PDB file of C-alpha atoms and ligand atoms in Angstrom:
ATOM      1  CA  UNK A 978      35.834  11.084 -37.651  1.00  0.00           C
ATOM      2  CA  UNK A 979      35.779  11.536 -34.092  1.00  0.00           C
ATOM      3  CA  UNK A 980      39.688  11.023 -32.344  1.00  0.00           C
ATOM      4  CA  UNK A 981      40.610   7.987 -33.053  1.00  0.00           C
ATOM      5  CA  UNK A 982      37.510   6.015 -34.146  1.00  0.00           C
ATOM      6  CA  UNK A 983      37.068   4.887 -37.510  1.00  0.00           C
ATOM      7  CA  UNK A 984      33.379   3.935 -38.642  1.00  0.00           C
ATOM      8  CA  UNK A 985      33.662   0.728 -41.177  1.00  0.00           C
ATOM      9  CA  UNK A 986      30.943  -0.637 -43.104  1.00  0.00           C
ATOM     10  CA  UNK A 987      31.200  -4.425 -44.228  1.00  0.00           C
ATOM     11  CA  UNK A 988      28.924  -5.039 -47.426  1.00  0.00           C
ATOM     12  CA  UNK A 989      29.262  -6.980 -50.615  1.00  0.00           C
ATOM     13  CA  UNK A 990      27.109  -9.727 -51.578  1.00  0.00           C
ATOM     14  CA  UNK A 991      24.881 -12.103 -50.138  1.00  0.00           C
ATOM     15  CA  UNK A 992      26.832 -15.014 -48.539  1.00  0.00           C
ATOM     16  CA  UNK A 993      30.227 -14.336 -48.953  1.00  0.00           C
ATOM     17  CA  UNK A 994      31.195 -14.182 -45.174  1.00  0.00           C
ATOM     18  CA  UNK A 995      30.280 -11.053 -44.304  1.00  0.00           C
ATOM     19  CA  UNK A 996      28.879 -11.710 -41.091  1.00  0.00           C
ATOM     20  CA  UNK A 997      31.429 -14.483 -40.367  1.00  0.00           C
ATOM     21  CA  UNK A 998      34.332 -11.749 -40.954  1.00  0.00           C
ATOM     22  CA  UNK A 999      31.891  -9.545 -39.007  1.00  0.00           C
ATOM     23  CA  UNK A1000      32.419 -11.908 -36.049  1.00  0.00           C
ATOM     24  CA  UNK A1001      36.047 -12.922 -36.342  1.00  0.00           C
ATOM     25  CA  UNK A1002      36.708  -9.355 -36.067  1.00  0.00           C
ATOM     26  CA  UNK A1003      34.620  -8.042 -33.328  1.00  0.00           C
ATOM     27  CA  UNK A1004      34.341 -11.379 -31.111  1.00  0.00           C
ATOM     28  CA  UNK A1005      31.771 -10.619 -28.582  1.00  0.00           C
ATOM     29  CA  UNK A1006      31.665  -6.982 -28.666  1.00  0.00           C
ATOM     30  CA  UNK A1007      28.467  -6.633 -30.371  1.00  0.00           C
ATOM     31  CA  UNK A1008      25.085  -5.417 -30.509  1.00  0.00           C
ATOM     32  CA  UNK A1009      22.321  -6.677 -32.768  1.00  0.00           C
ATOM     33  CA  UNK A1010      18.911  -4.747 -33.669  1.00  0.00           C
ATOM     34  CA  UNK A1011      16.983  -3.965 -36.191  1.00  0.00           C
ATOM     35  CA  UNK A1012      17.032  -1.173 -39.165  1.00  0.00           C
ATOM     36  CA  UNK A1013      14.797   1.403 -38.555  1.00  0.00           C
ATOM     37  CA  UNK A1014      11.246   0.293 -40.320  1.00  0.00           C
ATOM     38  CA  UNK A1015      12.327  -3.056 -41.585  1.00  0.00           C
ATOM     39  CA  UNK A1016      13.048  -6.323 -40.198  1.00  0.00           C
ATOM     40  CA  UNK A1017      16.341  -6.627 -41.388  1.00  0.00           C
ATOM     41  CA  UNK A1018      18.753  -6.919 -38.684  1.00  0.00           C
ATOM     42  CA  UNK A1019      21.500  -4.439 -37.642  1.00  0.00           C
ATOM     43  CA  UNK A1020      24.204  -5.531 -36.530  1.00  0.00           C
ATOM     44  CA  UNK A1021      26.825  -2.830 -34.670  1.00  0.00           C
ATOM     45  CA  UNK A1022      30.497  -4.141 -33.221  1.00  0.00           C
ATOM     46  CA  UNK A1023      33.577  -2.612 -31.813  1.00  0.00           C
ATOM     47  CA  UNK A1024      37.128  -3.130 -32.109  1.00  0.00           C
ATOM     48  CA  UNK A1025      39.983  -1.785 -30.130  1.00  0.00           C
ATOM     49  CA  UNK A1026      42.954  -2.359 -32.841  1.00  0.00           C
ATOM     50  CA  UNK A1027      46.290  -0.264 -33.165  1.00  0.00           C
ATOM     51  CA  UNK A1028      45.240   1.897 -30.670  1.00  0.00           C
ATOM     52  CA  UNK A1029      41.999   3.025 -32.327  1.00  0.00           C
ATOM     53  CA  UNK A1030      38.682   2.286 -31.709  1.00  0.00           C
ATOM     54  CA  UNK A1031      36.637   0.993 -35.226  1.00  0.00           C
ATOM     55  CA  UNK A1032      33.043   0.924 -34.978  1.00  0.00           C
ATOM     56  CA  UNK A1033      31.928  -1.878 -37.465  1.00  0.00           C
ATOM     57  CA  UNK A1034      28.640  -2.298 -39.300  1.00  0.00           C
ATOM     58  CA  UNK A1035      27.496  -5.378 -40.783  1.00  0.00           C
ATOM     59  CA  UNK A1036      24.975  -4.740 -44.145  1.00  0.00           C
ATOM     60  CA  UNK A1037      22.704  -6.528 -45.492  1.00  0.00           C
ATOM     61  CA  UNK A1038      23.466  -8.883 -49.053  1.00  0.00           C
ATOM     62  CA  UNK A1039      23.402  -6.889 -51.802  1.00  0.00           C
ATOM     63  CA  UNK A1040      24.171  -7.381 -55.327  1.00  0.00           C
ATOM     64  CA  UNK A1041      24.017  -3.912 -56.784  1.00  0.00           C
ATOM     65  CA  UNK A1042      23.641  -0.410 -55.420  1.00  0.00           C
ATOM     66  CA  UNK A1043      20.400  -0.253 -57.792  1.00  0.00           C
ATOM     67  CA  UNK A1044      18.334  -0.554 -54.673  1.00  0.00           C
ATOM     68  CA  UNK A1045      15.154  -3.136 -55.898  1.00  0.00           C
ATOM     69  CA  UNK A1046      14.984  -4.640 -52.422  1.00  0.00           C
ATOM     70  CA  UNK A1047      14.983  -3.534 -48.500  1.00  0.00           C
ATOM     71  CA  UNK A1048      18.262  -5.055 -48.556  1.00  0.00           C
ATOM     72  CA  UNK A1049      19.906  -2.924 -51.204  1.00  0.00           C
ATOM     73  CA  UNK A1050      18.422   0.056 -50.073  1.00  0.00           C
ATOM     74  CA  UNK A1051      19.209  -0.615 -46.626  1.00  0.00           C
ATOM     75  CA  UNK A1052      23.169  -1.109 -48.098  1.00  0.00           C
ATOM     76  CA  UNK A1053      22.925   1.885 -50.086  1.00  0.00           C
ATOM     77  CA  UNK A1054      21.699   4.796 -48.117  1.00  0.00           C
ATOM     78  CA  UNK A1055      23.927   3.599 -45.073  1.00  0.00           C
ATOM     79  CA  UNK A1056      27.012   4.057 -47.107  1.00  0.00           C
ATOM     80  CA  UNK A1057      26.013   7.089 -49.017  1.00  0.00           C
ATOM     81  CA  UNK A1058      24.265   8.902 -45.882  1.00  0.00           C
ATOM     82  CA  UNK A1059      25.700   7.999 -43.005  1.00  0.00           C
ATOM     83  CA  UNK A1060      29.266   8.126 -45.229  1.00  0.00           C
ATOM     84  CA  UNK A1061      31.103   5.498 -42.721  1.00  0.00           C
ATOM     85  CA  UNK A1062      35.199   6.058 -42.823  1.00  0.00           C
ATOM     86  CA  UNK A1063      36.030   2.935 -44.528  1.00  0.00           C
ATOM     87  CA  UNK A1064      33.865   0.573 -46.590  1.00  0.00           C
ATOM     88  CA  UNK A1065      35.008  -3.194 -46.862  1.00  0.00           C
ATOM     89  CA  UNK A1066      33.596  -4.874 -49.642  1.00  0.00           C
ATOM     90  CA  UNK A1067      33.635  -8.961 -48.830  1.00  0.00           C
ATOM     91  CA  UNK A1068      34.117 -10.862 -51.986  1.00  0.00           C
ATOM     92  CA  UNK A1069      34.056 -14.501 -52.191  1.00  0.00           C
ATOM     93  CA  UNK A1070      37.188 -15.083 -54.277  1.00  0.00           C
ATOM     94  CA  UNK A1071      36.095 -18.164 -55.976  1.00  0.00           C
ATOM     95  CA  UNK A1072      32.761 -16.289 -58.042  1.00  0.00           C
ATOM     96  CA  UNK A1073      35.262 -13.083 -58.406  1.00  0.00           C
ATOM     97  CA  UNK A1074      33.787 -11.727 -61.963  1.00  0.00           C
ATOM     98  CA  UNK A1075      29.796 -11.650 -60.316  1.00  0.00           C
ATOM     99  CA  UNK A1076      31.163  -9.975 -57.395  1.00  0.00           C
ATOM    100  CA  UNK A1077      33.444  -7.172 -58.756  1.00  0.00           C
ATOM    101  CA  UNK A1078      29.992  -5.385 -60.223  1.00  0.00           C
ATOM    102  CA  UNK A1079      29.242  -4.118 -56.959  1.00  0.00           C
ATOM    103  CA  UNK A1080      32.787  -3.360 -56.485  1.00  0.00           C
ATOM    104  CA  UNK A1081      32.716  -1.045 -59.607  1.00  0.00           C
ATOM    105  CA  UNK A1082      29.261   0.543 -57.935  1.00  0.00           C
ATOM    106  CA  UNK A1083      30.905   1.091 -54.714  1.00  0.00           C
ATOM    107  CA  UNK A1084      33.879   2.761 -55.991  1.00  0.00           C
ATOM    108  CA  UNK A1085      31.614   5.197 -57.506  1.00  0.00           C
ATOM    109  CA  UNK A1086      30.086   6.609 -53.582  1.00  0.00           C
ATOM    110  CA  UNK A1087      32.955   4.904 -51.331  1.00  0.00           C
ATOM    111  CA  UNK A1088      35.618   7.231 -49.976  1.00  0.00           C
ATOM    112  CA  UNK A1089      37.914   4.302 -49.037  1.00  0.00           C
ATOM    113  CA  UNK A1090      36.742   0.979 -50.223  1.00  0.00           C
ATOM    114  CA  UNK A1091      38.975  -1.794 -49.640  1.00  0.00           C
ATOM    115  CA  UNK A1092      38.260  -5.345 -51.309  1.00  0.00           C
ATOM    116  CA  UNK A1093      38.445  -8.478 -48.786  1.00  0.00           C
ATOM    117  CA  UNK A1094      39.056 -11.475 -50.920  1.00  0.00           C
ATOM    118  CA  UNK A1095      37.034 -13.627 -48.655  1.00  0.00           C
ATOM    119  CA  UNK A1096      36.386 -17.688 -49.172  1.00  0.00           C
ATOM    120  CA  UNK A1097      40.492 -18.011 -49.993  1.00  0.00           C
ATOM    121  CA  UNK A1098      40.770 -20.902 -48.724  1.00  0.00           C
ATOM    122  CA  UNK A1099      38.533 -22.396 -51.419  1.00  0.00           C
ATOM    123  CA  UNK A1100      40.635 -20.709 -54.290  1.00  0.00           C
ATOM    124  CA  UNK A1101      43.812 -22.212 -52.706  1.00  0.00           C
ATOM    125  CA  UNK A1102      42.444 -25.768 -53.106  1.00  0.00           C
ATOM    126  CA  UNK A1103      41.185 -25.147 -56.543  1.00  0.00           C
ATOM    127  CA  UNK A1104      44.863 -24.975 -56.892  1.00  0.00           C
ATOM    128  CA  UNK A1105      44.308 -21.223 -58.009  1.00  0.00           C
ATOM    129  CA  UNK A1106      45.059 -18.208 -57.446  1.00  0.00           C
ATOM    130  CA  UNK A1107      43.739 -14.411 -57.595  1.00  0.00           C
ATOM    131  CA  UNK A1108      46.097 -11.478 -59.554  1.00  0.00           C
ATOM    132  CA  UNK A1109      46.320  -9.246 -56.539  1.00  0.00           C
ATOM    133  CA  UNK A1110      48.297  -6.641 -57.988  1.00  0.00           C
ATOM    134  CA  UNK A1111      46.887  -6.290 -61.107  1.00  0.00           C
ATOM    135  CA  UNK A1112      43.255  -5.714 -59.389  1.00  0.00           C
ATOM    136  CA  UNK A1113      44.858  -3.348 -57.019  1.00  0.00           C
ATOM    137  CA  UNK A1114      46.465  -1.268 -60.219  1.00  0.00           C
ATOM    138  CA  UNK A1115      43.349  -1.598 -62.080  1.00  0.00           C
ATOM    139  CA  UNK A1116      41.318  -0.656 -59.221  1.00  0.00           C
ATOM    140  CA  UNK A1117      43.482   1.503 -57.479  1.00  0.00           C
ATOM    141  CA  UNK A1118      43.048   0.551 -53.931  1.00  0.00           C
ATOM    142  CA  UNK A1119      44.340  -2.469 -51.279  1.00  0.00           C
ATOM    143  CA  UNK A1120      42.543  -6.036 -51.638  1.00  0.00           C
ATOM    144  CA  UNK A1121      43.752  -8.352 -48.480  1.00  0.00           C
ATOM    145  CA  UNK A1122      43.196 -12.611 -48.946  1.00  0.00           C
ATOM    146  CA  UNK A1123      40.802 -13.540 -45.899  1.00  0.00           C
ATOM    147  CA  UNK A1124      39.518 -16.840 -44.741  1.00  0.00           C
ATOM    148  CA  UNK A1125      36.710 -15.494 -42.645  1.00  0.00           C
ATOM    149  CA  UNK A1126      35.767 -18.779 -40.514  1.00  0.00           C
ATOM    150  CA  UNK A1127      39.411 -19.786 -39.563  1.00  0.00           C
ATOM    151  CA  UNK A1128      39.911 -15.694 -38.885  1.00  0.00           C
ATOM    152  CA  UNK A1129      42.896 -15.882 -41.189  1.00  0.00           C
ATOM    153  CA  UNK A1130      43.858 -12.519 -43.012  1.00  0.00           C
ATOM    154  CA  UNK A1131      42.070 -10.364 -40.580  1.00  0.00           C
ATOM    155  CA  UNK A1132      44.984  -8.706 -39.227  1.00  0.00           C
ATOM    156  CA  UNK A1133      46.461  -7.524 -42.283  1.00  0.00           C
ATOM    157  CA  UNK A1134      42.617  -6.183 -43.363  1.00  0.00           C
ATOM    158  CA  UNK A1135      42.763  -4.211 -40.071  1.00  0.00           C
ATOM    159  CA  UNK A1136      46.129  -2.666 -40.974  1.00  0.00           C
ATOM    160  CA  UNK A1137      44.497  -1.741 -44.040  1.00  0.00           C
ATOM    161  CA  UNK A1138      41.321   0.201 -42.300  1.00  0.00           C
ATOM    162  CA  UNK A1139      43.458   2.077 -40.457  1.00  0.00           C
ATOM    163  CA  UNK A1140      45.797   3.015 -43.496  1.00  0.00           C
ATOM    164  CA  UNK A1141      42.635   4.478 -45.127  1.00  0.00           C
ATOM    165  CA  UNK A1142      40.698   5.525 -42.497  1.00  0.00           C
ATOM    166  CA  UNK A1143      43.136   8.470 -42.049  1.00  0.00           C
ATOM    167  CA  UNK A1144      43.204   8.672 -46.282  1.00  0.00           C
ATOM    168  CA  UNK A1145      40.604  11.796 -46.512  1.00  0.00           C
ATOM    169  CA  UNK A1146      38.193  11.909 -49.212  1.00  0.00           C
ATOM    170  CA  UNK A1147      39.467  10.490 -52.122  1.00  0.00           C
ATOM    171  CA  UNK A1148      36.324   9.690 -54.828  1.00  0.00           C
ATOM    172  CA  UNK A1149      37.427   7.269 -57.000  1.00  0.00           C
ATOM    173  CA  UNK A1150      35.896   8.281 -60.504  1.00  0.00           C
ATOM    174  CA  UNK A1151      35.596   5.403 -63.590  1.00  0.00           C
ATOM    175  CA  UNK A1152      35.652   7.184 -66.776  1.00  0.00           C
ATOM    176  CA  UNK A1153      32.212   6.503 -68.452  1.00  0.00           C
ATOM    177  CA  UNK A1154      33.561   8.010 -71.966  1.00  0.00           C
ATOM    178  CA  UNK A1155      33.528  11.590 -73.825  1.00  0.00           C
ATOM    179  CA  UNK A1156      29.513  11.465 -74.221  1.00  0.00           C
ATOM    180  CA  UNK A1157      27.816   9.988 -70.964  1.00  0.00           C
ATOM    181  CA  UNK A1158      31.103  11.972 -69.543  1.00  0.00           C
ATOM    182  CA  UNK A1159      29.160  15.529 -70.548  1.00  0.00           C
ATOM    183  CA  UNK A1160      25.574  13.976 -69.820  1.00  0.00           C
ATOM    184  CA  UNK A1161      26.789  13.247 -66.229  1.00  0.00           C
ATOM    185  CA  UNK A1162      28.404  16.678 -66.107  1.00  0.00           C
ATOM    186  CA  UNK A1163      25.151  18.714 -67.187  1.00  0.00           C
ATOM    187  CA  UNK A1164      23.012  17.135 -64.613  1.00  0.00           C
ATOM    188  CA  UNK A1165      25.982  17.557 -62.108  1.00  0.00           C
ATOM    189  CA  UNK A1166      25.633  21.357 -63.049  1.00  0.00           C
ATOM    190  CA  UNK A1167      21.377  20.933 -62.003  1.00  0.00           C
ATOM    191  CA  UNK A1168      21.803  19.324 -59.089  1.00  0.00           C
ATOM    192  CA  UNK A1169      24.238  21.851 -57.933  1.00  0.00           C
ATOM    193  CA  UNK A1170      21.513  24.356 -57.263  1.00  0.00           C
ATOM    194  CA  UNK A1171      20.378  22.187 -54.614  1.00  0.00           C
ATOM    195  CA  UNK A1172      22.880  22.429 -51.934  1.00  0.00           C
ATOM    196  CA  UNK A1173      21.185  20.593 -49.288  1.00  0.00           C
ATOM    197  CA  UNK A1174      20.936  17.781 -51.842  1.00  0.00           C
ATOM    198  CA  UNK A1175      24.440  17.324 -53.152  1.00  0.00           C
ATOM    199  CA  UNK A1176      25.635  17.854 -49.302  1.00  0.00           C
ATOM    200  CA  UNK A1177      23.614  14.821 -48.961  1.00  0.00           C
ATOM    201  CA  UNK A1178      24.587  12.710 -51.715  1.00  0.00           C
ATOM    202  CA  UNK A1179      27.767  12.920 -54.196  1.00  0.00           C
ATOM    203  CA  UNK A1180      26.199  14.753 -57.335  1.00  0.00           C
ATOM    204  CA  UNK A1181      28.152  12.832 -59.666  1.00  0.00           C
ATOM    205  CA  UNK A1182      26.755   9.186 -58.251  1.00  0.00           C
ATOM    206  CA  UNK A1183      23.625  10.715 -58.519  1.00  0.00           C
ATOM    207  CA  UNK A1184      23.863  12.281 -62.336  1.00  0.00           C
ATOM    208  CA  UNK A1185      25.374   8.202 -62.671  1.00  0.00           C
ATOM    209  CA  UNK A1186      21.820   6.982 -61.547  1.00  0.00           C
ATOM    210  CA  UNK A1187      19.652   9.394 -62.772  1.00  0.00           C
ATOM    211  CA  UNK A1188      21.390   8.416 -66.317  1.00  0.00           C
ATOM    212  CA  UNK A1189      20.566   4.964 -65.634  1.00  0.00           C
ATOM    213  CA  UNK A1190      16.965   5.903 -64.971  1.00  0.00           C
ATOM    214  CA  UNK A1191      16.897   4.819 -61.397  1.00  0.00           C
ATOM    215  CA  UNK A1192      13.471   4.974 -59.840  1.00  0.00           C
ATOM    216  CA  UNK A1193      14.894   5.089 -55.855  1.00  0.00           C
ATOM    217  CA  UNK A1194      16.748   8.180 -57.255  1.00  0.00           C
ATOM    218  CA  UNK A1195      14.162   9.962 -59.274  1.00  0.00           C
ATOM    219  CA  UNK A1196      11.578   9.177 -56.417  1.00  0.00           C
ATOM    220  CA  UNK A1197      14.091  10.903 -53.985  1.00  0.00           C
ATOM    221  CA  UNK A1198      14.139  14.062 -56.192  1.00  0.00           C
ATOM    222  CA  UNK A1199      10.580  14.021 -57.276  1.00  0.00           C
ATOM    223  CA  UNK A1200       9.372  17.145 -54.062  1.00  0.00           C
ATOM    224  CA  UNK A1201      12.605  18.776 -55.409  1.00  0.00           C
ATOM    225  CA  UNK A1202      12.500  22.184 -57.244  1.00  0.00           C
ATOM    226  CA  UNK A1203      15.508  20.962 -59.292  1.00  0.00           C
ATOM    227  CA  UNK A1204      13.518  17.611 -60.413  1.00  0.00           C
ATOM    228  CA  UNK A1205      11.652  19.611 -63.217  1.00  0.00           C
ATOM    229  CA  UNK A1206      14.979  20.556 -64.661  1.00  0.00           C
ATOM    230  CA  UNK A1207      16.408  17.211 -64.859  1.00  0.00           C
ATOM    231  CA  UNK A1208      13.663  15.660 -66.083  1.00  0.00           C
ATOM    232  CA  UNK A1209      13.769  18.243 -69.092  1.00  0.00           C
ATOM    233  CA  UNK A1210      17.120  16.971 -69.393  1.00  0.00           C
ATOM    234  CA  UNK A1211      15.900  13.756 -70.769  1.00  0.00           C
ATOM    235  CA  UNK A1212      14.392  13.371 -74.124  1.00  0.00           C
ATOM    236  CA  UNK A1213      11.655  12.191 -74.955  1.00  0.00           C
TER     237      UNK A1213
HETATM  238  N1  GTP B1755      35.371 -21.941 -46.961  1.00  0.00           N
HETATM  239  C1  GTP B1755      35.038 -20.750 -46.441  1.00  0.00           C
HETATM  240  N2  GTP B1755      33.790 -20.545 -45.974  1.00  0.00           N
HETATM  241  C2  GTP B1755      33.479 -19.345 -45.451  1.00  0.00           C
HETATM  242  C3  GTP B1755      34.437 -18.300 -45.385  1.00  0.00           C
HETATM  243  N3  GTP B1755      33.826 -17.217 -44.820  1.00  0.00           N
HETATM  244  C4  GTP B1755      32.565 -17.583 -44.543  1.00  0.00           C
HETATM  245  N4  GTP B1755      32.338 -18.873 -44.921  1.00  0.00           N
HETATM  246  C5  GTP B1755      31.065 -19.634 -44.836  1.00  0.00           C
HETATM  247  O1  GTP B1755      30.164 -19.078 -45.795  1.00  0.00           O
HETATM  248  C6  GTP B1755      28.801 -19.139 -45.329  1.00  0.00           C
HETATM  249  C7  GTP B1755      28.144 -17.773 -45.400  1.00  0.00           C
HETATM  250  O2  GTP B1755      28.745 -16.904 -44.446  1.00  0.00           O
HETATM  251  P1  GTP B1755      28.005 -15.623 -43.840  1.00  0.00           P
HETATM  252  O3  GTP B1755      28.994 -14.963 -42.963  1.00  0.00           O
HETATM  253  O4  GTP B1755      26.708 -15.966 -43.261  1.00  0.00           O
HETATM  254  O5  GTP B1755      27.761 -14.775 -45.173  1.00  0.00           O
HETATM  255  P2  GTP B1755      27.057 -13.337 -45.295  1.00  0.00           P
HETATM  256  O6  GTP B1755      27.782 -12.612 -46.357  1.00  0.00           O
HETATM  257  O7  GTP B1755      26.953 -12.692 -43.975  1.00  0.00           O
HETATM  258  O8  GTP B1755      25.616 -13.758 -45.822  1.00  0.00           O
HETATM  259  P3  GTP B1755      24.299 -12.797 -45.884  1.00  0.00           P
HETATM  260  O9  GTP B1755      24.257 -11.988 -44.637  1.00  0.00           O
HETATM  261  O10 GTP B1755      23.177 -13.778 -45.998  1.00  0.00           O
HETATM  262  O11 GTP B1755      24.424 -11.975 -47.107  1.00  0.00           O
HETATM  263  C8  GTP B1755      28.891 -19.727 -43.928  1.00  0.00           C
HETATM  264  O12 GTP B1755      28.612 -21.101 -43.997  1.00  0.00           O
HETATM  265  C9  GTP B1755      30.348 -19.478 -43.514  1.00  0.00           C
HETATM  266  O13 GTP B1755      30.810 -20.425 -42.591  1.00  0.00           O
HETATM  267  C10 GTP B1755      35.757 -18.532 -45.902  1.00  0.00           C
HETATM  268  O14 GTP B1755      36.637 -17.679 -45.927  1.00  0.00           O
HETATM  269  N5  GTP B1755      35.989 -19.781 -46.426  1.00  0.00           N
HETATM  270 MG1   MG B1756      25.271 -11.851 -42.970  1.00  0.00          MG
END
């Protein structure tokens, strides 16, 4: 982190207000392009909150961090490569179950991820409401209510951002149980030998994917003197 700037990434999945929270929060401060190699468009913003500057990404839709499309990929490798100081997922509240998958995914790469419980104002109406603090005990970090297009909750998300930005690296780490637990931990131990690779990437996300037999992942180790290893690693 550079002084007092604090890189966020906005993902989570497609339609939920991303790009509406994207522009309650950064007005006109922004600057659209394209990804590099794709026509998916990039969208860069800055915010002067709090007396720190947050430089704020909006990502493409995605519903996994399995990668199958330009837009998951596109998701994926910004968070885990460019490692941005604060990721916001944006749920929409009302479909809460669907969207908490990627929220489990992202815990698994995000340093600070903080849930935005977008699309409130539709839960309110239902005449419902979301268990806040039993997600947050369960899941261990913030969630914040917003209601993206009437810039309601934005604030309090911003507090939030800067309360984590300045958290360190903290991995959050789901327990996967006794037996994938040693699996992940013996291809941890192969990947290790690659320094320039687990610098890159966290080695336990990647043991994670390479368990689930991710092709993004195996293709990215394939020209890798450690990929012989792992694959031995598998039976059959
Ligand atoms: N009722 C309600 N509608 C919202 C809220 N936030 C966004 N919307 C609406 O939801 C729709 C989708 O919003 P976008 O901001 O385009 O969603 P997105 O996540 O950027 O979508 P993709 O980029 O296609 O993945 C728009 O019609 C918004 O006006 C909210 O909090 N409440
Ligand atoms: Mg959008």
């Amino acid at each position: 982190m550079v002084e007092n700037k604090i890189r966020v990434a906005l993902t989570g999945n497609p339609n939920v207000g991303k790009t509406t929270l994207f522009n309650a929060i950064t007005g006109a401060r922004q600057k659209v392009g394209n990804w590099p190699g794709v026509t998916v468009e990039k969208k860069v913003g800055i915010k002067e909150y709090g007396g720190h500057i947050l430089e704020i990404v909006d990502l493409p839709g995605t519903y996994s961090l399995t990668a199958y499309s330009a837009d998951e990929v596109i998701a994926r490798d910004y968070i885990l490569e460019e490692k941005p100081d604060v990721v916001i997922q944006v749920l929409d509240s009302t479909n809460l179950e669907r969207n908490l998958y990627l929220s489990t995914q992202l815990l698994e790469i995000s340093t600070n991820l903080i849930l935005a419980l977008n699309m409130s104002d539709l839960v309110e109406k239902r005449g419902e409401d979301v268990n806040v603090p039993t997600l947050e005990k369960l899941f261990g970090i913030s969630l914040i209510r917003t209601t993206a297009n009437e810039g309601k909750g934005i604030n309090q998300l911003l507090d939030e951002v800067i309360k984590s930005g300045f958290g360190g690296y903290f991995p959050n780490k789901i327990d996967y149980g006794k037996k994938i637990e040693e699996e992940i931990r013996h291809l941890e131990m192969i990947l290790a030998e690659d320094e320039t690779l687990t610098t890159r990437y966290p080695s336990r996300w990647l043991s994670i994917k390479l368990l689930e037999g991710d092709e993004n992942v195996h293709t990215k180790l394939s020209s890798l003197s450690v990929h012989s290893e792992v694959k031995n690693s598998f039976p059959g």
